[in-house]
Amino acid sequence: MIQCWRLDDRRQTLVLGSHRKHLAEVIYWGPRLPDDEDLDTLFAVHAIDVTGGMLDLNPELSVSPEATRTFPGQPGLIVRASDGTQLLTKFCLVQAQEEPGRLNLFYTDENNGLTYSARFAINSRTHVIEAQAALESDEPIHLHWMSAPVMPAPQLSDEMIDVSGRWCGEFQLNRTVWSPGVRFRENRTGRTGHEHFPGLIVPCRGATNTQGQAYAFHYGWSGGHKMIAEELPDGRRQIQFGHAEHMEATPKKQFETAPLYITFSDDGLNGCAVAFQRHLRDEIVQMPQPDRERPVHYNCWEAVYFNHDLPVLKDIASRAADLGVERFVLDDGWFNRRDNDTRALSDWEVDPRKYPDGLDPLIDHVHSLGMTFGIWFEPEMINPDSEIYRAHPDWALGAEDQILGRNQKALNMALPDVRDFLFERIATVLRKHAIEYIKWDHNRVLPMPDADQTRGSYALLDRLRAEFPHVEIESCASGGGRIDFGILERTQRIWLSDSTDALERLKMQHNAALFLPATVTGCHVGSRKCHTSGRVLDMSFRAWVAAQRHMGIEMDPRELTDEEAETLRQVVSWWKQNRGWMMNADILRLESPDPAVIAEQQLSADHARFVVFAGKAATSSQIAPRPLRLTRLDPHARYRINLINRDRAVGLSRGTQTLKTESVDLSGSYLMNHGLTLPWSFPESMWVIEGRRQ
Ligand code: DGJ
């Protein structure tokens, strides 16, 4: 007997089918199918042929391909009994629960005492499908590997794009050509990692940012993931995502994958990007005060590092407020003898040498300037040179003689005592002071991947959020080492990178927008000479790059010249005027004909206005700028186009371009099919163009 199920939104259809109660397989995923499509017929025609050298029937590429069906590729589940014997599963459908937008399939394997479920939920507003798998066992078993429901990858695709990176160089895109065999990525660092953002995009042939078909995947888990993108010998392709292998240290009776977020787009990579941006912003992230505008942020790390001196910090706070800052964050260095990064992590008590009257004098000063106050913690870490380590060396995770990372070990977050201790210390600081923001850092990889560690961190965050719902939390891990939808269920901002080099940021932000909306993506104006790259950049460029996302400042304001301060003030003021719509806008990556230009268009939710940021990342090979095509406008509407920073045109831009002197009205059709011809500019500069529908 054939059974089929479908999930639809306006732009996509997902069809699963099975016969004889076998595990279902995705038999169609792509553009919306007609309502009256006969699914049984789809199932019948879906099968690929058999020829010499093949089995007599092709094993299903099911939601969890099974070795017992002689599946010729990587299985979706690998489990062992508690004595180590491999359990070869053979699941049989027991129930299919269908309700609008949801499908839950339940299977049993009676011989092995197992129950498996695959759950799908489609969000018709964001176009993201959440897919999750769970396993239950009568007896405790070892889980080696479990994939979230396995998806097919398109055949008309020549390559896949996944994401790697490094400290100060997050969100680098890798393109890998499809070929028989496996593209295998596994992150065994125990945190999401700079190196392994858990995302994948599979564009169909010819897809660009703005057109064509693409499929995208994101695994919402902070403990390290495994991805398999496999082309089978018969040509079929499968995508698997799950926790890194062997993350469950002990035999258990219940297991669950994290949600796998997937989406299909028929309008380019931007279709996937916008789906993820909206889904994260509107369905996952819970802002403490959703109606509050995102405050302009200041972080003192690169201004003072560990040298906390109250008069200096007060002076910095006053200068930050004068620039338009609305939230002041005190970074590392405020607690027990923390004068450098060799000691004191986990001793979360205010350092009386630096703050003899506690934090209140600083907090009161910050408040008197109209700003709110935030503070840095790195809860999951401990320095061997700390009071807590001396009292509880057994709280540290991993071997006694392990290699340290930034002179620190990770705490064992699976231990309730550790979580209670951290909760009490953090809660004490929060209860005693008017603090509305935590920068939550995580600067060391774990000695080994361990799902209990991640669950322990989540539990601590959940407990703190329940008790302090007004506190916003930023996820930082040496910059962008813990960015994923799992941590963002519990936090509201990410520190994309420790690099405040605007040129590096321009590139990173462009790629991160494939998954992340502006409202969670912190970007700060750094020092004139960047502390992590040594590059010297103009204030206008630094400020506009920060204005592309949740804007902040992270530098010593005492270094600012009057001119720099005025430029910064103006951009902060522009950002404040526009954040209301920009923080809810779609970020659209533009297709730039000039590889030196990295450009994006932020389009308001009502499509009535937009802003284009065209960053010049290098010197162009041709002499004059090439027109930049915009996207997603109404071809029949007219838009007033205003180059708002035209005063930045340099002397070498000698032409008489209209945009340099006035606004112009142009049709959406012209803007999308010819594009905007911008003035000549220096590298490391940014043009900012506003558009308003007339
Ligand atoms: C690493 C973070 O990424 C920095 O922004 C800063 O908070 C330091 N840790 C503090 O130690």
XYZ file of C-alpha atoms and ligand atoms in Angstrom:
705
model
C 0.000 0.000 0.000
C 1.265 3.475 -0.916
C 0.826 6.361 1.495
C 1.715 9.951 0.698
C 1.599 13.254 2.538
C 2.210 16.836 1.459
C 3.069 20.126 3.100
C 2.647 23.375 1.198
C 3.116 27.053 1.477
C 2.630 29.568 -1.298
C 5.948 28.868 -2.923
C 6.956 25.319 -2.110
C 5.605 21.808 -1.720
C 7.164 18.951 0.168
C 5.812 15.484 -0.594
C 6.693 12.374 1.357
C 5.653 8.912 0.342
C 6.134 5.318 1.340
C 4.964 1.880 0.501
C 4.411 -1.138 2.693
C 4.837 1.052 5.785
C 8.547 1.557 5.132
C 10.184 4.758 6.295
C 8.889 7.589 4.107
C 11.068 9.306 1.569
C 10.854 12.821 0.245
C 9.637 12.225 -3.274
C 9.249 15.896 -4.169
C 10.537 19.164 -2.782
C 10.390 22.286 -4.882
C 7.999 24.838 -6.376
C 4.397 24.541 -5.261
C 2.526 21.736 -7.009
C -1.104 21.976 -8.117
C -3.545 21.132 -5.348
C -4.917 18.224 -7.352
C -1.563 16.593 -8.083
C -2.025 12.867 -7.613
C 0.517 11.912 -4.998
C 0.260 8.169 -5.535
C 1.126 8.705 -9.172
C 4.058 10.879 -8.090
C 5.214 8.057 -5.897
C 4.907 5.556 -8.730
C 6.868 7.660 -11.241
C 9.437 8.760 -8.702
C 11.296 5.428 -8.757
C 14.516 5.355 -10.759
C 15.200 2.499 -13.162
C 17.296 -0.597 -12.541
C 19.972 -1.884 -14.852
C 22.920 -4.265 -14.754
C 25.082 -4.019 -11.661
C 22.199 -2.727 -9.533
C 19.972 -4.365 -6.978
C 16.611 -5.565 -8.266
C 14.902 -2.626 -6.594
C 16.443 0.665 -5.475
C 16.510 1.063 -1.692
C 14.611 4.107 -0.485
C 16.432 7.335 0.159
C 14.196 7.677 3.183
C 14.057 10.186 6.037
C 16.520 7.839 7.736
C 18.099 5.522 5.154
C 18.493 2.034 6.581
C 21.376 -0.358 6.131
C 18.892 -3.253 6.342
C 17.386 -2.085 3.055
C 20.865 -2.333 1.467
C 20.998 1.441 1.134
C 24.102 2.214 -0.922
C 25.137 5.282 1.059
C 25.472 6.678 4.549
C 22.704 5.481 6.898
C 20.577 7.989 8.789
C 20.909 6.213 12.132
C 23.665 4.214 13.794
C 22.888 2.711 17.210
C 24.281 -0.019 19.412
C 22.871 -1.970 22.314
C 24.448 -1.202 25.673
C 26.742 -4.242 25.209
C 28.046 -2.746 21.974
C 26.132 -4.961 19.520
C 25.053 -3.013 16.455
C 21.294 -2.638 16.122
C 20.250 -2.909 12.508
C 16.948 -1.134 12.380
C 13.943 -1.907 10.237
C 11.188 0.548 10.985
C 7.528 0.141 10.234
C 4.933 2.939 10.175
C 2.511 2.946 13.088
C 0.969 6.380 12.846
C 0.886 9.475 10.690
C -0.445 12.610 12.361
C -1.426 15.333 9.956
C -2.691 18.782 10.771
C -2.441 21.982 8.765
C 1.230 22.730 8.184
C 2.418 19.759 10.238
C 3.228 16.136 9.659
C 4.455 13.686 12.317
C 5.368 10.161 11.301
C 5.882 7.460 13.930
C 7.606 4.142 13.350
C 8.500 1.126 15.441
C 11.101 -1.552 15.169
C 9.709 -4.209 17.491
C 12.674 -6.552 17.231
C 14.992 -3.909 18.562
C 12.478 -2.197 20.864
C 12.808 1.153 19.096
C 10.428 3.953 18.137
C 11.491 6.554 15.594
C 9.652 9.727 14.664
C 10.163 12.333 11.974
C 8.386 15.647 12.398
C 7.884 18.423 9.849
C 6.330 21.848 10.319
C 6.081 24.386 7.518
C 5.805 28.084 8.275
C 3.722 29.640 5.543
C 4.853 33.172 6.383
C 8.596 32.587 6.436
C 8.729 29.563 4.100
C 10.983 27.689 6.483
C 10.305 24.028 7.212
C 11.487 22.696 10.565
C 12.353 19.003 10.453
C 13.351 17.007 13.509
C 13.879 13.342 14.341
C 13.569 11.514 17.659
C 14.346 8.013 18.839
C 13.098 6.081 21.842
C 14.308 2.746 23.040
C 12.951 0.240 25.541
C 16.483 -0.294 26.864
C 19.354 2.170 27.187
C 21.341 2.198 23.938
C 24.379 3.957 22.509
C 23.685 6.552 19.868
C 26.486 6.872 17.385
C 24.720 8.974 14.754
C 21.214 10.229 14.086
C 20.387 12.539 11.234
C 17.503 14.959 11.272
C 15.049 13.851 8.557
C 17.145 13.245 5.479
C 16.460 15.423 2.471
C 17.258 14.838 -1.174
C 19.439 17.378 -2.968
C 18.517 18.601 -6.453
C 19.980 16.904 -9.485
C 20.201 20.083 -11.566
C 22.862 21.466 -9.302
C 26.566 21.570 -9.978
C 27.855 22.669 -6.636
C 27.063 23.228 -3.010
C 27.982 26.161 -0.790
C 28.885 25.684 2.844
C 30.391 27.970 5.426
C 33.724 27.935 7.214
C 35.802 30.583 8.916
C 38.313 31.459 11.564
C 38.820 33.927 14.351
C 38.409 37.390 12.809
C 37.355 35.785 9.521
C 33.928 34.249 10.069
C 31.411 33.302 7.364
C 33.606 32.336 4.453
C 31.732 30.536 1.698
C 33.094 27.352 0.121
C 31.840 26.053 -3.174
C 32.282 22.340 -3.738
C 31.446 20.652 -7.017
C 29.123 17.681 -6.697
C 30.778 14.376 -7.492
C 30.148 10.758 -6.503
C 30.857 10.237 -2.823
C 30.558 12.307 0.273
C 31.218 15.903 1.242
C 31.576 15.340 4.971
C 31.876 18.109 7.519
C 32.073 17.372 11.175
C 32.738 19.785 13.979
C 34.228 18.081 17.012
C 35.061 21.260 18.920
C 31.971 21.098 21.128
C 30.685 24.528 20.134
C 29.262 25.837 16.881
C 32.677 27.215 16.035
C 34.084 29.823 13.692
C 35.174 26.996 11.457
C 31.889 25.187 11.041
C 28.761 27.306 10.806
C 26.090 24.592 10.335
C 24.639 25.802 7.059
C 24.453 24.632 3.463
C 23.048 26.093 0.279
C 22.497 24.000 -2.814
C 21.871 26.299 -5.783
C 20.424 24.878 -8.951
C 22.392 25.529 -12.106
C 22.442 29.220 -12.963
C 21.106 30.473 -9.637
C 22.500 33.786 -8.402
C 21.718 35.943 -5.406
C 18.676 37.360 -7.139
C 17.347 34.630 -9.415
C 17.096 30.913 -9.916
C 16.292 28.033 -7.625
C 18.123 27.191 -4.436
C 17.723 24.933 -1.409
C 19.125 25.857 1.973
C 19.714 24.109 5.293
C 20.643 25.186 8.794
C 21.079 22.908 11.802
C 20.058 24.749 14.995
C 22.525 23.327 17.488
C 25.421 24.831 19.434
C 27.440 21.716 20.270
C 28.992 20.938 16.909
C 27.322 19.288 13.946
C 27.958 16.747 11.249
C 26.876 17.245 7.655
C 26.834 14.718 4.876
C 26.164 15.757 1.294
C 26.386 12.542 -0.676
C 25.953 11.552 -4.264
C 25.092 7.877 -4.402
C 26.431 5.523 -7.075
C 23.000 5.679 -8.727
C 23.171 9.486 -8.935
C 20.693 10.312 -6.194
C 21.836 12.863 -3.649
C 21.146 13.108 0.039
C 21.708 15.755 2.714
C 22.085 14.735 6.341
C 22.539 17.024 9.340
C 22.818 16.003 12.971
C 24.877 16.385 16.128
C 28.529 15.431 15.708
C 28.976 11.665 16.046
C 29.270 10.054 19.478
C 28.126 13.171 21.301
C 26.000 11.133 23.686
C 28.516 9.829 26.174
C 26.282 7.301 27.919
C 23.547 4.827 26.888
C 20.095 6.423 27.015
C 16.505 5.684 26.144
C 15.604 8.932 24.413
C 17.358 10.970 21.782
C 16.386 13.884 19.647
C 18.072 15.850 16.908
C 18.026 19.614 16.894
C 15.644 21.214 14.401
C 16.901 21.260 10.850
C 15.670 24.449 9.192
C 15.225 24.101 5.460
C 13.803 26.227 2.693
C 13.379 26.213 -1.057
C 13.586 29.426 -3.047
C 12.723 30.149 -6.639
C 14.101 33.661 -6.490
C 17.749 33.062 -5.893
C 19.867 32.759 -2.802
C 18.083 35.836 -1.485
C 14.886 33.805 -1.263
C 16.636 31.420 1.138
C 18.342 34.274 2.989
C 15.127 36.199 3.551
C 13.346 33.047 4.717
C 16.029 32.389 7.333
C 16.303 36.061 8.334
C 12.565 36.347 8.906
C 12.234 32.977 10.575
C 14.996 33.717 13.040
C 13.821 37.258 13.729
C 10.089 36.613 13.920
C 9.772 33.007 15.078
C 12.862 32.151 17.122
C 14.483 35.136 18.790
C 12.577 36.440 21.792
C 13.509 40.026 22.492
C 12.961 41.029 26.133
C 11.046 44.096 24.943
C 9.923 43.427 21.392
C 8.623 46.968 20.900
C 11.805 48.656 22.036
C 14.008 49.927 19.257
C 17.463 48.396 19.134
C 19.685 50.698 21.209
C 22.957 52.060 19.876
C 25.534 49.943 21.632
C 28.924 50.683 23.160
C 31.439 48.071 24.302
C 34.604 49.115 26.151
C 36.765 46.058 25.361
C 39.041 47.591 22.751
C 39.179 50.869 24.649
C 40.504 49.612 27.982
C 40.895 45.812 27.856
C 41.594 44.747 31.461
C 42.561 48.208 32.715
C 39.401 49.213 34.469
C 39.740 52.636 36.008
C 36.523 54.246 37.151
C 37.261 57.870 36.128
C 38.452 56.686 32.710
C 35.392 54.505 32.203
C 33.118 57.355 33.239
C 34.848 59.664 30.792
C 34.470 57.080 28.036
C 30.810 56.611 28.889
C 30.204 60.371 28.706
C 31.889 60.554 25.320
C 29.933 57.536 24.068
C 26.659 59.155 25.149
C 27.660 62.307 23.326
C 28.050 60.238 20.145
C 24.499 58.967 20.508
C 25.107 55.688 22.341
C 22.191 54.252 24.336
C 23.681 51.124 25.961
C 27.075 50.850 27.637
C 28.600 47.389 28.060
C 31.382 46.717 30.545
C 33.510 43.921 29.104
C 36.004 41.499 30.659
C 38.105 42.627 33.633
C 35.557 43.747 36.269
C 35.789 40.713 38.592
C 38.152 39.236 41.122
C 41.803 40.034 40.222
C 41.111 39.706 36.520
C 44.016 41.827 35.282
C 44.802 39.672 32.289
C 43.512 36.510 30.676
C 45.463 34.089 32.842
C 43.185 34.072 35.850
C 39.931 34.522 37.741
C 37.382 33.098 35.288
C 34.528 31.712 37.387
C 35.248 34.082 40.311
C 32.242 36.189 39.426
C 32.478 38.815 42.136
C 33.194 42.479 41.631
C 36.881 43.313 42.056
C 37.097 45.668 45.071
C 40.498 46.953 43.938
C 38.987 48.346 40.735
C 35.513 49.062 42.085
C 35.897 49.844 45.811
C 32.251 50.989 45.971
C 31.002 48.267 43.689
C 29.667 48.743 40.186
C 26.975 51.226 41.152
C 29.036 54.399 40.744
C 29.710 53.426 37.117
C 26.168 52.195 36.506
C 24.678 55.349 38.023
C 26.896 57.476 35.834
C 25.858 55.490 32.745
C 22.205 55.886 33.695
C 22.613 59.597 34.337
C 23.693 59.872 30.698
C 20.502 58.191 29.538
C 22.161 54.874 28.714
C 21.431 51.388 29.982
C 24.101 49.085 31.359
C 25.376 45.688 30.252
C 28.095 43.398 31.546
C 30.371 40.584 30.323
C 30.425 37.006 31.624
C 32.080 33.863 30.384
C 30.065 31.413 32.487
C 31.148 28.073 31.049
C 34.858 28.674 31.656
C 37.332 28.447 34.509
C 40.964 29.432 34.919
C 43.071 26.990 36.921
C 44.277 30.146 38.665
C 40.954 30.936 40.318
C 39.404 30.490 43.726
C 36.688 28.263 42.348
C 39.127 25.956 40.589
C 41.161 25.600 43.750
C 37.967 24.683 45.626
C 36.450 22.461 42.903
C 39.058 21.162 40.469
C 36.612 18.362 39.629
C 34.195 20.871 38.087
C 36.424 21.272 35.044
C 35.640 19.231 31.971
C 38.272 16.916 30.505
C 41.651 15.606 31.519
C 43.629 17.245 34.276
C 46.641 17.725 31.959
C 44.677 18.895 28.922
C 46.035 21.683 26.733
C 44.543 24.942 27.925
C 42.884 27.432 25.602
C 43.420 31.081 26.502
C 44.694 29.698 29.807
C 41.315 28.210 30.619
C 39.314 25.023 30.858
C 35.621 24.508 30.311
C 33.373 23.797 33.251
C 31.351 20.614 33.182
C 27.922 22.053 32.483
C 26.285 18.653 32.875
C 26.854 18.896 36.635
C 23.858 20.411 38.458
C 26.232 21.838 41.096
C 28.100 23.756 38.451
C 24.912 25.131 36.963
C 23.564 26.076 40.399
C 26.800 27.799 41.283
C 26.836 29.778 38.038
C 23.192 30.661 38.343
C 23.689 32.014 41.858
C 26.785 34.036 41.008
C 25.269 35.564 37.885
C 21.888 36.085 39.549
C 23.568 37.865 42.464
C 25.187 40.365 40.126
C 21.934 40.849 38.229
C 19.842 41.198 41.398
C 22.173 43.745 42.951
C 22.468 45.997 39.928
C 20.358 47.571 37.241
C 21.754 45.471 34.413
C 19.773 44.841 31.249
C 22.312 43.092 29.047
C 24.825 40.275 29.249
C 27.585 39.643 26.781
C 27.968 35.869 27.173
C 31.361 34.716 25.974
C 32.821 31.248 25.307
C 36.476 31.490 24.358
C 37.638 27.913 24.425
C 36.733 24.866 22.397
C 35.761 21.847 24.483
C 38.132 18.943 25.112
C 35.587 16.729 23.344
C 32.109 17.121 21.865
C 29.466 16.349 24.465
C 25.727 16.880 24.043
C 25.240 17.105 27.821
C 27.526 20.120 27.867
C 25.415 21.930 25.297
C 22.195 20.949 27.044
C 23.714 22.166 30.335
C 24.528 25.551 28.816
C 21.028 25.795 27.366
C 19.524 24.906 30.774
C 21.513 27.627 32.533
C 20.512 30.190 29.942
C 16.866 29.126 30.189
C 16.900 29.401 33.973
C 18.470 32.840 33.916
C 16.048 34.027 31.272
C 13.112 32.791 33.301
C 14.281 34.734 36.345
C 15.551 37.800 34.469
C 13.316 38.106 31.429
C 14.240 41.774 30.965
C 17.910 40.938 30.333
C 19.059 40.683 26.732
C 21.896 38.237 26.065
C 24.540 38.407 23.382
C 26.160 35.197 22.192
C 29.883 35.663 21.724
C 32.626 33.061 21.445
C 35.880 34.814 20.550
C 33.625 36.680 18.139
C 31.435 34.440 16.011
C 32.236 31.033 17.520
C 28.684 30.300 18.694
C 26.167 31.443 16.128
C 23.238 29.173 15.352
C 19.465 29.107 15.740
C 19.784 26.930 18.880
C 21.689 29.548 20.851
C 19.512 32.259 19.335
C 16.439 30.636 20.852
C 17.964 31.799 24.132
C 19.916 34.908 23.167
C 19.069 37.948 21.138
C 22.278 39.197 19.593
C 25.471 37.743 18.215
C 28.939 39.169 18.121
C 29.684 38.224 14.548
C 33.425 38.605 14.836
C 36.200 40.009 16.975
C 37.265 41.825 13.856
C 36.045 45.401 13.837
C 37.946 45.927 10.593
C 35.191 47.378 8.412
C 36.620 45.822 5.273
C 36.566 42.339 6.775
C 33.157 43.001 8.280
C 31.731 44.113 4.957
C 32.507 40.677 3.536
C 31.451 38.712 6.610
C 28.173 40.541 6.991
C 27.376 39.993 3.343
C 27.732 36.231 3.746
C 26.183 36.023 7.215
C 23.054 37.680 5.796
C 22.366 34.382 4.043
C 21.198 33.223 7.457
C 21.012 36.180 9.856
C 18.860 39.310 10.043
C 20.245 42.738 10.943
C 18.483 42.934 14.274
C 20.615 40.221 15.899
C 23.889 40.989 14.131
C 26.064 43.271 16.211
C 28.511 45.467 14.304
C 30.685 48.038 16.005
C 32.736 50.955 14.767
C 36.327 50.085 15.631
C 39.468 52.100 16.166
C 41.087 54.128 13.416
C 43.839 51.516 13.297
C 42.123 48.180 13.690
C 43.447 46.196 16.645
C 43.135 42.826 14.930
C 44.259 43.635 11.376
C 46.390 46.759 11.732
C 44.435 48.309 8.859
C 43.737 52.035 9.006
C 40.292 52.933 7.770
C 38.392 56.131 7.312
C 35.638 56.898 9.850
C 32.935 57.236 7.240
C 33.560 53.706 5.959
C 33.765 52.255 9.474
C 30.547 53.960 10.522
C 28.515 52.982 7.465
C 29.566 49.348 7.680
C 28.406 49.276 11.321
C 25.175 51.003 10.288
C 24.326 48.008 8.107
C 23.451 45.924 11.170
C 22.741 46.460 14.898
C 25.019 49.436 15.268
C 27.542 49.906 18.022
C 30.899 51.439 18.837
C 33.898 49.588 20.244
C 36.877 51.876 20.437
C 38.384 54.479 22.691
C 36.375 57.613 21.909
C 39.267 59.683 23.242
C 41.119 58.944 19.985
C 38.475 60.660 17.852
C 39.270 63.891 16.065
C 36.458 66.437 15.982
C 35.847 65.577 12.355
C 35.685 61.840 13.043
C 33.365 62.376 15.980
C 31.064 64.514 13.851
C 30.974 61.930 11.047
C 30.210 59.204 13.550
C 27.516 61.285 15.227
C 25.847 61.867 11.882
C 25.806 58.191 10.931
C 24.540 57.188 14.384
C 21.796 59.764 14.042
C 20.899 58.453 10.554
C 20.807 54.921 11.932
C 18.472 55.967 14.740
C 16.117 57.577 12.256
C 16.040 54.438 10.129
C 16.377 51.546 12.570
C 12.613 51.329 13.006
C 12.178 49.887 9.534
C 15.722 48.614 8.876
C 15.696 46.189 11.781
C 12.663 44.539 10.163
C 13.895 44.792 6.597
C 14.974 41.995 4.293
C 18.681 42.043 3.525
C 19.114 41.291 -0.174
C 22.543 40.530 -1.525
C 22.998 42.320 -4.828
C 24.662 40.795 -7.844
C 27.593 43.110 -8.399
C 29.074 43.220 -11.913
C 32.260 44.547 -10.337
C 33.877 42.048 -7.965
C 35.428 44.972 -6.083
C 31.970 46.100 -4.982
C 30.058 44.243 -2.257
C 26.531 45.539 -2.226
C 23.265 44.854 -0.492
C 19.790 46.318 -0.533
C 17.707 46.446 2.611
C 14.055 46.491 1.636
C 11.392 47.536 4.125
C 8.637 45.115 5.045
C 6.062 47.217 3.146
C 8.433 47.539 0.155
C 7.953 51.310 0.233
C 11.566 52.149 0.945
C 15.010 50.710 0.750
C 18.625 51.520 1.346
C 21.525 50.250 -0.719
C 24.964 49.904 0.812
C 27.571 49.611 -1.937
C 30.939 48.943 -0.337
C 34.107 49.202 -2.362
C 36.262 46.399 -1.029
C 39.136 46.731 -3.507
C 40.313 48.715 -6.501
C 38.258 47.931 -9.580
C 39.936 46.490 -12.617
C 37.957 48.740 -14.987
C 38.271 52.498 -14.749
C 34.649 53.590 -14.234
C 31.986 52.063 -11.969
C 29.611 49.569 -13.535
C 25.851 49.977 -12.977
C 24.559 48.119 -9.946
C 21.223 46.353 -10.442
C 18.701 46.506 -7.630
C 16.191 43.792 -6.874
C 12.645 42.988 -5.709
C 11.220 46.380 -6.677
C 7.921 46.986 -8.417
C 8.905 47.419 -12.069
C 5.995 49.797 -12.632
C 6.585 51.987 -9.593
C 8.846 55.022 -9.482
C 11.390 55.409 -6.738
C 13.069 58.569 -5.517
C 16.768 57.793 -5.397
C 19.025 59.771 -3.137
C 22.758 59.266 -2.725
C 22.771 60.371 0.859
C 26.513 60.590 1.383
C 27.254 62.369 -1.890
C 29.486 64.771 0.052
C 32.002 61.895 0.215
C 32.647 62.130 -3.539
C 36.385 62.614 -3.950
C 38.146 65.089 -6.199
C 39.057 62.321 -8.621
C 35.375 61.789 -9.319
C 35.328 64.517 -11.992
C 32.114 63.770 -13.901
C 28.844 65.630 -13.660
C 26.684 62.788 -12.494
C 23.222 63.822 -11.432
C 23.323 61.638 -8.317
C 26.197 63.746 -7.009
C 23.991 66.802 -6.866
C 20.351 65.782 -6.590
C 17.757 63.060 -6.127
C 16.242 61.405 -9.174
C 13.034 59.463 -9.819
C 13.518 56.178 -11.630
C 11.291 53.212 -12.362
C 11.747 49.911 -10.621
C 12.200 48.394 -14.047
C 15.153 50.651 -14.851
C 16.713 50.112 -11.435
C 16.435 46.336 -11.704
C 17.342 45.938 -15.373
C 19.949 48.593 -15.950
C 20.957 49.550 -12.451
C 22.405 52.551 -10.695
C 25.596 54.068 -12.028
C 27.405 55.389 -8.984
C 30.226 57.934 -8.846
C 33.838 56.847 -8.902
C 35.199 56.202 -5.419
C 38.248 55.131 -3.503
C 38.518 51.559 -2.293
C 37.484 51.107 1.356
C 34.574 53.465 1.026
C 30.809 53.060 0.948
C 28.023 54.637 -1.073
C 24.686 54.783 0.691
C 21.609 55.202 -1.476
C 18.083 55.649 -0.165
C 15.075 54.801 -2.254
C 11.445 55.672 -1.612
C 8.506 54.527 -3.601
C 6.638 57.569 -5.011
C 36.562 37.525 23.445
C 35.480 38.388 22.862
O 35.221 38.014 21.558
C 35.894 39.855 22.976
O 34.949 40.664 22.364
C 36.074 40.191 24.415
O 34.833 40.125 25.083
C 37.073 39.253 25.053
N 36.756 37.882 24.817
C 37.171 39.486 26.521
O 38.017 38.611 27.128
